[in-house]
Short mmCIF file of C-alpha atoms in Angstrom, two decimals:
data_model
loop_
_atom_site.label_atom_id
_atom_site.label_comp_id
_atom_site.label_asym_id
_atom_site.label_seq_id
_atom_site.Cartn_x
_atom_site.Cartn_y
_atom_site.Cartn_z
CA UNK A 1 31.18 69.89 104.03
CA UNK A 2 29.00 71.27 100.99
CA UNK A 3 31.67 73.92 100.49
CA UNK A 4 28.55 76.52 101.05
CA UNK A 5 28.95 78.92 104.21
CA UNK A 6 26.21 80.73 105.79
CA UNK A 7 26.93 83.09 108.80
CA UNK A 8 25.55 83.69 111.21
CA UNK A 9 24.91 80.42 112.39
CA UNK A 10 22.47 81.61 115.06
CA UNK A 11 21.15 84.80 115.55
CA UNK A 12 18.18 86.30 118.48
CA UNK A 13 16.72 89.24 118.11
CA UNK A 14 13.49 90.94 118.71
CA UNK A 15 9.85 91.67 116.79
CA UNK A 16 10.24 94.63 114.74
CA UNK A 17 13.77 94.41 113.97
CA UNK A 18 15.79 93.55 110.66
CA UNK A 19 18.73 91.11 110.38
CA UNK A 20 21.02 90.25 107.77
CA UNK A 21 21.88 86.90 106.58
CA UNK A 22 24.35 85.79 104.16
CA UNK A 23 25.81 82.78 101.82
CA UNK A 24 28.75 82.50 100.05
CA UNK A 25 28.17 79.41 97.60
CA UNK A 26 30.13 76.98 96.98
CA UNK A 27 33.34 78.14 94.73
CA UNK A 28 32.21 78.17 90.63
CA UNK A 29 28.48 78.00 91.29
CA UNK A 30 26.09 81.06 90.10
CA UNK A 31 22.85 80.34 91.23
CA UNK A 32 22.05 80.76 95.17
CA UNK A 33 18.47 79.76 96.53
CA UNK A 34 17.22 80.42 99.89
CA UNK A 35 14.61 78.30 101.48
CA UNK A 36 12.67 78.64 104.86
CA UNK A 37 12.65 75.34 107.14
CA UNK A 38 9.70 75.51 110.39
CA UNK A 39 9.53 73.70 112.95
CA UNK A 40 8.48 70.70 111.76
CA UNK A 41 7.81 71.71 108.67
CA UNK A 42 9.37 71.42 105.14
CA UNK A 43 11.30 73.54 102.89
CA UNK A 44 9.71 76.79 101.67
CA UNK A 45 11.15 78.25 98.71
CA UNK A 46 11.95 82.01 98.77
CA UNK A 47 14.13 83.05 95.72
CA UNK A 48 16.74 82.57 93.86
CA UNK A 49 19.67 84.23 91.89
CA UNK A 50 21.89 83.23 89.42
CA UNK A 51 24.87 85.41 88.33
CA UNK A 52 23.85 88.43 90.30
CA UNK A 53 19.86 88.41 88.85
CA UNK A 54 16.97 87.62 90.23
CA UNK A 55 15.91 84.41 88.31
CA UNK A 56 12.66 82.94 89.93
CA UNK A 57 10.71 83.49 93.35
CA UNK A 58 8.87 81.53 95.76
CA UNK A 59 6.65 82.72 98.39
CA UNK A 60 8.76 85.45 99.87
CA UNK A 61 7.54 87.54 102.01
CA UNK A 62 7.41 91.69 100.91
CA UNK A 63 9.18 92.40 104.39
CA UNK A 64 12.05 90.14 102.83
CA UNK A 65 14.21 91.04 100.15
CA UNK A 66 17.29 89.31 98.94
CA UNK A 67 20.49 90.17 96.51
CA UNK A 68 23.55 88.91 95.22
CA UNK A 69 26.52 90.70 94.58
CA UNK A 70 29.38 90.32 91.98
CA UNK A 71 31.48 88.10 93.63
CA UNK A 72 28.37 85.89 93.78
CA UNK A 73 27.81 86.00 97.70
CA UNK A 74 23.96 86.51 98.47
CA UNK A 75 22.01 88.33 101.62
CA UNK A 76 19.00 87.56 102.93
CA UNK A 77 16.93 90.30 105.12
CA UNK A 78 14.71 89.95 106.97
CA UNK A 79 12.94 93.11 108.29
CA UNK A 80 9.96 93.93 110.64
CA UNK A 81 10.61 90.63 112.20
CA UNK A 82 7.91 88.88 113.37
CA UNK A 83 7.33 85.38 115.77
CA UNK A 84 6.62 83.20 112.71
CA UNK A 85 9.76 84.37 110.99
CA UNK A 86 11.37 82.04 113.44
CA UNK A 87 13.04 79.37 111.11
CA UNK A 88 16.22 78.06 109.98
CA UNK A 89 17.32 79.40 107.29
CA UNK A 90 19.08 77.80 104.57
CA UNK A 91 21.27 79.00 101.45
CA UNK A 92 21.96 76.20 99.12
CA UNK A 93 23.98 76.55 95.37
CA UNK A 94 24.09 74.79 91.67
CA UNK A 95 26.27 75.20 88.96
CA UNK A 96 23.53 75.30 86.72
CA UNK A 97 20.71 78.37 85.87
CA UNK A 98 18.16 76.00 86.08
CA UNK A 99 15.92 74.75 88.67
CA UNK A 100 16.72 70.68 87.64
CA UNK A 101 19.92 69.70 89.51
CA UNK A 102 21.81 69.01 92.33
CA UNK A 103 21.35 71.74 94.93
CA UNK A 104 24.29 72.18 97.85
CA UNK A 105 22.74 73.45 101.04
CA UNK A 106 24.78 75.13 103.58
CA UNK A 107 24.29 74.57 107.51
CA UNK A 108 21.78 76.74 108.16
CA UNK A 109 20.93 80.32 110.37
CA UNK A 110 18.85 79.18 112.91
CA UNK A 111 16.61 83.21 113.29
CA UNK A 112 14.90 83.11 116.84
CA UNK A 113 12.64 86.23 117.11
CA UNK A 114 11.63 87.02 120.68
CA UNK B 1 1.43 75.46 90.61
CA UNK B 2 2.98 72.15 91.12
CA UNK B 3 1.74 70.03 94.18
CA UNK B 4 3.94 67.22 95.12
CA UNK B 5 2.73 65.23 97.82
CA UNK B 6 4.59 62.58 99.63
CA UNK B 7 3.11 59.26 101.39
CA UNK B 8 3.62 57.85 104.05
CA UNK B 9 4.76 61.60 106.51
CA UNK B 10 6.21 59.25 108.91
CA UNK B 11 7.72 55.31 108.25
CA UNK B 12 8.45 53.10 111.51
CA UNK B 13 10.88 50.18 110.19
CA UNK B 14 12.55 47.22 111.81
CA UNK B 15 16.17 47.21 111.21
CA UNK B 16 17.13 45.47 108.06
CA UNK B 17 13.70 45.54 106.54
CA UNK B 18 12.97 47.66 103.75
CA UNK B 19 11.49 51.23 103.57
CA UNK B 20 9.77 52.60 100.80
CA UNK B 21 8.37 56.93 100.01
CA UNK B 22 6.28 57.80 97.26
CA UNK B 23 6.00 61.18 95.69
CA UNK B 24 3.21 62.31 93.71
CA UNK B 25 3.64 65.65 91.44
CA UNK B 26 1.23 67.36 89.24
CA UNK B 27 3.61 69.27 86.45
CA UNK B 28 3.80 67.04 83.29
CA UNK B 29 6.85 69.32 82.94
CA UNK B 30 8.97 68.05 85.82
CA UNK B 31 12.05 66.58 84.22
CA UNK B 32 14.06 66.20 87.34
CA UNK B 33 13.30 64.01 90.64
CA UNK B 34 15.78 63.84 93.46
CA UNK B 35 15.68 62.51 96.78
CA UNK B 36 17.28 64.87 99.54
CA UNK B 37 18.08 63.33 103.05
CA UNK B 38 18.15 65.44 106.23
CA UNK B 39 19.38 64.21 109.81
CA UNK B 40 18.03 65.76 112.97
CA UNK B 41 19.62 69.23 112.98
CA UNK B 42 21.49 68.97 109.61
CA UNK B 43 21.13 70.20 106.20
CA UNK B 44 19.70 68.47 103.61
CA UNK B 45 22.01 66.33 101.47
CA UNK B 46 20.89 64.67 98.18
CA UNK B 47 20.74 61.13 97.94
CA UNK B 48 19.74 60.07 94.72
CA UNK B 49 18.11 61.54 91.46
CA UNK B 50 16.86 60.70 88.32
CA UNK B 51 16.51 62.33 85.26
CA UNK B 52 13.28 61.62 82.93
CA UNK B 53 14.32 59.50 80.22
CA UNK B 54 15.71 56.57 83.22
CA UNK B 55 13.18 54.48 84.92
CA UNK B 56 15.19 53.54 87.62
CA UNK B 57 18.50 53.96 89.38
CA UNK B 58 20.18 52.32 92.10
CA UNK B 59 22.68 52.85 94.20
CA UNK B 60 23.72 50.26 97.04
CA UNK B 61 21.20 50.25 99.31
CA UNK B 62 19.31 52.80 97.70
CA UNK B 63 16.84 53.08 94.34
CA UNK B 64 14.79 55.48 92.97
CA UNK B 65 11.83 54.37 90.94
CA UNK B 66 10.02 57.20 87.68
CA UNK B 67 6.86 56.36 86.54
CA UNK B 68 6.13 59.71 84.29
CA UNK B 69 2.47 58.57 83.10
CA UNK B 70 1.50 58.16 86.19
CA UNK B 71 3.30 60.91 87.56
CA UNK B 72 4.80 59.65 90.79
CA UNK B 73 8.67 58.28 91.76
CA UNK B 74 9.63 56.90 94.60
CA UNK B 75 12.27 56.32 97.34
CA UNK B 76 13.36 52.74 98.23
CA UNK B 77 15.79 51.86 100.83
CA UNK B 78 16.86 48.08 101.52
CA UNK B 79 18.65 46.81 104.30
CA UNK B 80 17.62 49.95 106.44
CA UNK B 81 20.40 50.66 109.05
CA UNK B 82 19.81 52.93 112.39
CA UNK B 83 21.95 55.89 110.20
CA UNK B 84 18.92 55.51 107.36
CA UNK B 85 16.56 57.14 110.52
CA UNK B 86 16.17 60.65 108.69
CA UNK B 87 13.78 63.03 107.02
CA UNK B 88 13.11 62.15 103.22
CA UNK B 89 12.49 64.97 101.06
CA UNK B 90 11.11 64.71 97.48
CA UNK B 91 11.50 67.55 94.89
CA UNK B 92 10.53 67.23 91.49
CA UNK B 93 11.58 69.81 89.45
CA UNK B 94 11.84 71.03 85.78
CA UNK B 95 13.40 73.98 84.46
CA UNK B 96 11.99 76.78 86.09
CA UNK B 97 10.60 75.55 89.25
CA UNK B 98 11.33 73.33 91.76
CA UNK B 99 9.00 71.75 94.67
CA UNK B 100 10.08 70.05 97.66
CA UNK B 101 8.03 67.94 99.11
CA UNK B 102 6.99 67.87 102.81
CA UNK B 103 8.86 65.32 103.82
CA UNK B 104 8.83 61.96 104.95
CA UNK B 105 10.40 61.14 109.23
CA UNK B 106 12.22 57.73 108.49
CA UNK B 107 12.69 55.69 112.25
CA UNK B 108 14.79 52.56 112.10
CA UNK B 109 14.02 50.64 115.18
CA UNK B 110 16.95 48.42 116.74
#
């Protein structure tokens, strides 16, 4: 256990709609990053926070948008859904602001868009 | 941007023989090279890093090799066991950025 929680686990919904994902890192860490996993393919960096601000970006997608709030707890949505948004999804954490050090992933949401 | 690429994308090892990943980045900046490991269905865990002033590091079974001229570090697993049979994913990093790479499918045959 990595001590970072994502919820859901799984979610299925349809093209055209917007779902919510979230992360609650692990307890003392500020910076959350999100990352998109294909099938079969690596791990796409989207963004990442640290302390509640936005502190670098990936290739994230305009119909995606992403926050964290004060008690450090981060959402990911995902709107005008597409096919290819189908992906796990995964949060991970650091203690640190910068990019260079351990990373703690949580399980995953496994997004299937019908 | 930085492009890390890793060699071989897929590895095909008897068990007990030895397994070895190389990564290849492009930032001269890149101060930070870990190794994450991810089983079929699970989240990626880190294995082993190395900072830029070490050459190498072991730990049991498992080494990571820097060379920073050259600009490549590598993965090196002895011994392999059937729980080694994994995806391998680079990411050299510095400061600011961070680049995994896309992964190397580890199968350690019986």
């Amino acid at each position: 256990d990595s001590g970072v929680t994502q919820t859901p686990k799984h979610l299925i919904t349809a093209t055209g709609q917007r779902v919510t994902l979230r992360c609650s890192p692990r307890s003392g860490d500020l910076s959350v990053y999100w990352y998109q996993q294909s099938l079969d393919q690596g791990l796409q960096f989207l963004i990442q926070y640290y302390n509640g601000e936005e502190r670098a970006k990936g290739n994230i997608l305009e119909r995606f948008s992403a926050q964290q709030f004060p008690d450090l707890h981060s959402e990911l949505n995902l709107s005008s859904l597409e096919l290819g948004d189908s992906a796990l999804y995964f949060c991970a954490s650091s203690t640190r602001t910068s990019q260079a050090g351990e990373l703690f992933f949580g399980e995953g949401s496994r997004l299937t868009v019908l | 941007g930085e492009n890390v690429e890793q060699h071989p994308s897929t590895l095909s090892v008897q068990e007990g023989d030895s397994a070895v990943i190389k990564c290849t980045y492009s930032d001269s900046a890149s101060n930070y090279f870990p190794w994450y490991k991810q089983e079929l269905g699970k989240r990626p865990q880190l294995i082993i890093d190395i900072r830029s002033n070490v050459g190498e590091k072991k730990d049991q079974r498992i080494a990571v090799t820097l060379n920073k001229t050259a600009k490549h570090f590598s993965l090196h697993i002895t011994e392999t066991q059937p729980e080694d049979s994994a995806v391998y994913f680079c990411a050299p990093s510095n400061d600011y950025k961070l680049s995994f790479g896309a992964g190397t499918t580890v199968t350690v045959r019986a």
